[in-house]
mmCIF file of C-alpha atoms in Angstrom:
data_model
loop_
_atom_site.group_PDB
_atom_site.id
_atom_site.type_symbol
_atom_site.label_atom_id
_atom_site.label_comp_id
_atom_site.label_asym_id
_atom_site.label_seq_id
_atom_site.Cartn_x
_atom_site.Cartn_y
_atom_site.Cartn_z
ATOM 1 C CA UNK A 1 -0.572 -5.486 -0.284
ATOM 2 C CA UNK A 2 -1.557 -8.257 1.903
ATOM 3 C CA UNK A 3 -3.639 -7.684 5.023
ATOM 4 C CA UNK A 4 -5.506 -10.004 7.298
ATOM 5 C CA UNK A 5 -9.031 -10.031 7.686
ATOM 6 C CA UNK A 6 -10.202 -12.395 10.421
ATOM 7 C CA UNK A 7 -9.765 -11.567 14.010
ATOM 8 C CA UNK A 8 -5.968 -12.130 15.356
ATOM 9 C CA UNK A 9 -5.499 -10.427 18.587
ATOM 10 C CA UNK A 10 -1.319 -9.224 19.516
ATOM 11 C CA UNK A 11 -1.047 -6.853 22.946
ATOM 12 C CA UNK A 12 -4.296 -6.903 23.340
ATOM 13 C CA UNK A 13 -5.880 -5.478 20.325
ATOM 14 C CA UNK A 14 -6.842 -7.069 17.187
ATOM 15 C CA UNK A 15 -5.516 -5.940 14.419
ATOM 16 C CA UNK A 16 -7.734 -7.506 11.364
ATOM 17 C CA UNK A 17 -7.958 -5.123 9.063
ATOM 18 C CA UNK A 18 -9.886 -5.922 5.494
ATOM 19 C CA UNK A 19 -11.160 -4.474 2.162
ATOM 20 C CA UNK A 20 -14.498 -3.522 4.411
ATOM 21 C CA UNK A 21 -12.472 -2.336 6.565
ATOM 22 C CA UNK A 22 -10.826 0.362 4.604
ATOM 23 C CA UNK A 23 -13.328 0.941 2.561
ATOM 24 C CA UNK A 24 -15.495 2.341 6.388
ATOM 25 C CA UNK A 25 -12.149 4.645 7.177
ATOM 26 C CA UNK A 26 -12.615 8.182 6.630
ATOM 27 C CA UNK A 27 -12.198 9.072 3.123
ATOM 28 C CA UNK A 28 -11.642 5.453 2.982
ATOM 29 C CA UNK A 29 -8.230 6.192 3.528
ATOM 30 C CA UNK A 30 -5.371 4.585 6.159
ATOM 31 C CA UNK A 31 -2.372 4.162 6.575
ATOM 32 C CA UNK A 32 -0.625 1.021 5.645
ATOM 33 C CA UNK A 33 1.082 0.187 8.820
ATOM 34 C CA UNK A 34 2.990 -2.603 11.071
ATOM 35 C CA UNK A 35 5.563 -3.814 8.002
ATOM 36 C CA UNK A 36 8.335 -5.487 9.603
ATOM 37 C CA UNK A 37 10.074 -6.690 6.637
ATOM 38 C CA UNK A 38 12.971 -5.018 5.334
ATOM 39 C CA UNK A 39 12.657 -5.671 1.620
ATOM 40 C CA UNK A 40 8.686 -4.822 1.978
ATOM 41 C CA UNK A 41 9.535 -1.588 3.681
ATOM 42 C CA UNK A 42 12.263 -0.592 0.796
ATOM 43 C CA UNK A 43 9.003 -1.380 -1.325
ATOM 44 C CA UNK A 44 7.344 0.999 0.580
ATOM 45 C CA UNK A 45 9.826 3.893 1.245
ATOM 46 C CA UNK A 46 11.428 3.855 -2.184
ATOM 47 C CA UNK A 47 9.273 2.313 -4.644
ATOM 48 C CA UNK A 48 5.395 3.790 -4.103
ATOM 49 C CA UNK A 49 4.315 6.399 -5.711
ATOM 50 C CA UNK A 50 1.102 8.187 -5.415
ATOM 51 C CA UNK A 51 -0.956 7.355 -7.746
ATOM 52 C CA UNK A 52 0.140 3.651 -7.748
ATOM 53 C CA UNK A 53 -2.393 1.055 -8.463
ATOM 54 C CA UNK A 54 -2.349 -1.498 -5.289
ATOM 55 C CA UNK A 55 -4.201 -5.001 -5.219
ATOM 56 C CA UNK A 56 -5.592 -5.579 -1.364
ATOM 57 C CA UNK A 57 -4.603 -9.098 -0.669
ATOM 58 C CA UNK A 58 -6.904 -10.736 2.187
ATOM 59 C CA UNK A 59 -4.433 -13.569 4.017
ATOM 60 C CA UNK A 60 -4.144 -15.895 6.842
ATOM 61 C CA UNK A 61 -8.149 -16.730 6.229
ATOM 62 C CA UNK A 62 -9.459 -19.465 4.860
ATOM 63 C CA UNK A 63 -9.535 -18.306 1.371
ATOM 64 C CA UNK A 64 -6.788 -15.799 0.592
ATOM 65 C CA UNK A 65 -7.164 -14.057 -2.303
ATOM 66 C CA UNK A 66 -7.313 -10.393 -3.832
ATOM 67 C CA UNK A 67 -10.388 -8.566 -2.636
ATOM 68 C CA UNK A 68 -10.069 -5.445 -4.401
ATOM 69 C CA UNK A 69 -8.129 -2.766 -5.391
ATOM 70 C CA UNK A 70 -6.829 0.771 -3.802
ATOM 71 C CA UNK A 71 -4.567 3.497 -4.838
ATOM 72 C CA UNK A 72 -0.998 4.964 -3.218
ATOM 73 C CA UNK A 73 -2.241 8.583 -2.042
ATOM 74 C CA UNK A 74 0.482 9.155 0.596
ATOM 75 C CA UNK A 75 4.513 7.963 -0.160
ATOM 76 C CA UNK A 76 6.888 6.159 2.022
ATOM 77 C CA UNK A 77 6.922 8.051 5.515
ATOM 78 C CA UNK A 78 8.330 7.061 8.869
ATOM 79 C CA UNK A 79 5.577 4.274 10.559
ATOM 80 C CA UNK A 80 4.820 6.356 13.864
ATOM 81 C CA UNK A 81 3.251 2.853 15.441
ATOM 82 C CA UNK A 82 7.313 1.394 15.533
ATOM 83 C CA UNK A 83 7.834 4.265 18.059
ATOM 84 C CA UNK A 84 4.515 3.357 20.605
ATOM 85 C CA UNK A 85 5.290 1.004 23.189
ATOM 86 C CA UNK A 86 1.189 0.418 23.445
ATOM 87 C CA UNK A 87 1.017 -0.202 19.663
ATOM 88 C CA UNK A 88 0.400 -3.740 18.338
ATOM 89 C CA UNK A 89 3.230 -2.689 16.166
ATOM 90 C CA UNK A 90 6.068 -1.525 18.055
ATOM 91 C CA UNK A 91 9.116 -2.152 17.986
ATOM 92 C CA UNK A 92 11.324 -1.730 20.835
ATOM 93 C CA UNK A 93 14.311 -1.776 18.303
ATOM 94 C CA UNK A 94 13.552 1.530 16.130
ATOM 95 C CA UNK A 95 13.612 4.252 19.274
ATOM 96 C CA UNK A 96 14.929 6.855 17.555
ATOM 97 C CA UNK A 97 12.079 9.340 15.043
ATOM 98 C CA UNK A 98 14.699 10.792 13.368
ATOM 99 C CA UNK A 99 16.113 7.782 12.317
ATOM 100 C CA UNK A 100 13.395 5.050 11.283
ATOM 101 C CA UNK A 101 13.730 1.562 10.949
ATOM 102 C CA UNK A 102 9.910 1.271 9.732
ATOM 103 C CA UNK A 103 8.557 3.434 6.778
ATOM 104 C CA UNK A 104 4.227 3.241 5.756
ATOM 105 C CA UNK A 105 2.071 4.352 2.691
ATOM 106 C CA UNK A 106 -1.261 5.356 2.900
ATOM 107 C CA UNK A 107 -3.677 3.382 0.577
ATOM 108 C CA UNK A 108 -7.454 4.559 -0.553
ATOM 109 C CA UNK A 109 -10.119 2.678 -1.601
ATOM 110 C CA UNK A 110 -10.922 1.737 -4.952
ATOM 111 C CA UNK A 111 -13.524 -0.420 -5.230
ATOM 112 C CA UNK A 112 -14.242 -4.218 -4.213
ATOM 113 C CA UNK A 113 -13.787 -7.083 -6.010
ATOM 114 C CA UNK A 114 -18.208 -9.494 -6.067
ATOM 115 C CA UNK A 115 -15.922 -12.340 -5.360
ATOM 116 C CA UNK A 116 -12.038 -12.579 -3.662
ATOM 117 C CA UNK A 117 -9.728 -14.380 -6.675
ATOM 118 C CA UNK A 118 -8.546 -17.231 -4.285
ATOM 119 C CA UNK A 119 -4.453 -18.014 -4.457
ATOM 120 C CA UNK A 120 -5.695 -21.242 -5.626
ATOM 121 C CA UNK A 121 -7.554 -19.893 -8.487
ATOM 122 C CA UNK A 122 -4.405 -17.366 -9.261
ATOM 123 C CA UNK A 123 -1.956 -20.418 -9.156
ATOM 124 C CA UNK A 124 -4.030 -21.983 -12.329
ATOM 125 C CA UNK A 125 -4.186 -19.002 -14.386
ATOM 126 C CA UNK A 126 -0.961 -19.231 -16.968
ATOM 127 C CA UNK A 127 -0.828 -14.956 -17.255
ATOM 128 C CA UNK A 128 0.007 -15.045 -13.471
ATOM 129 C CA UNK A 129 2.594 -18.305 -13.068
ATOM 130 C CA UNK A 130 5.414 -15.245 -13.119
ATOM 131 C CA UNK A 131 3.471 -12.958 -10.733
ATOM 132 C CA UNK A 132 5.225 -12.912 -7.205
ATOM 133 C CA UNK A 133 2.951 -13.638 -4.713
ATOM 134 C CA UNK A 134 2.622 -16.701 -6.721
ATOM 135 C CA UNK A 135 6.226 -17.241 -6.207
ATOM 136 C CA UNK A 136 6.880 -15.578 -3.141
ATOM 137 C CA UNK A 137 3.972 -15.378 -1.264
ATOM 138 C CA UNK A 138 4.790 -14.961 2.376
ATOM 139 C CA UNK A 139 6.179 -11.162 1.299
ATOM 140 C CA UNK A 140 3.425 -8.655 2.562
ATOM 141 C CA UNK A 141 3.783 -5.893 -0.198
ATOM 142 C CA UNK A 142 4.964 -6.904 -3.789
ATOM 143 C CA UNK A 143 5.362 -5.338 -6.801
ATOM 144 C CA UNK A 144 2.786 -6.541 -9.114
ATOM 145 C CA UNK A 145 3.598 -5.879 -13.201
ATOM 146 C CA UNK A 146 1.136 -3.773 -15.485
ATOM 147 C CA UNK A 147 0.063 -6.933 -17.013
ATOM 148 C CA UNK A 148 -0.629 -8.879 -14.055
ATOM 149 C CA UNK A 149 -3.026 -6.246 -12.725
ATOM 150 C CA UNK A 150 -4.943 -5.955 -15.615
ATOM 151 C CA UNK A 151 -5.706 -9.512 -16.298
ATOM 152 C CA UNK A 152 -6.774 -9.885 -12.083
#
């Protein structure tokens, strides 16, 4: 799960959110909110589980890379911040509660990677050359095989 942590401000608010960041929550839980991708959110609504092992992905900084790891503890439910008009995240499309556009997961802390494992670093491993955000890495939430997480 990819999220970005250096300052970027939308309506007003910024919305950086990073492994620190999470980690300082209560519980060192959130949600995992403002997808606005369809085949992330199917990811999200249909494929999560709790108990799911997630990679947290810092991007859009100057060295993206993995940061640490978290767990599922909450599955797919509808992402209230689509319905807020004040919300960084809304979405003046999806009006209706009962019928969301925009589904969330809430993540927990795991623990924190010494050092992020850059992209660049990833991109020369041979294990990963399959993995998808080498492949397709603008997608925010990817599956990630067994394999793959065990070697990071």
């Amino acid at each position: 799960m990819k999220a970005e942590p250096e300052s970027r401000v939308v309506k007003g608010k910024d919305v950086k959110f990073s492994i620190d960041d999470l980690y300082a929550m209560k519980d060192s839980t959130s949600p995992w909110d403002g997808v606005r991708n369809f085949e992330a959110r199917n990811i999200m609504r249909d494929q999560m589980k709790v108990g799911d092992k997630v990679l947290f992905y810092h991007s859009n900084c100057k060295v993206p890379g993995i940061a640490g790891t978290a767990t599922i503890v909450r599955e797919g439910y509808p992402d209230y911040t689509a319905f807020d008009a004040e919300h960084p995240y809304y979405d003046a499309k999806s009006t209706d509660p009962n019928s969301p556009k925009w589904y969330m997961v809430d993540v927990k802390f795991e623990s924190k990677f010494d050092h992020v494992i850059s992209l660049t670093c990833m991109k020369d491993m041979a294990q990963l050359k399959e993995m998808t955000l080498i492949k397709r890495g603008r997608l925010s939430v990817q599956p990630v095989r067994q394999a793959e997480y065990e070697y990071i």
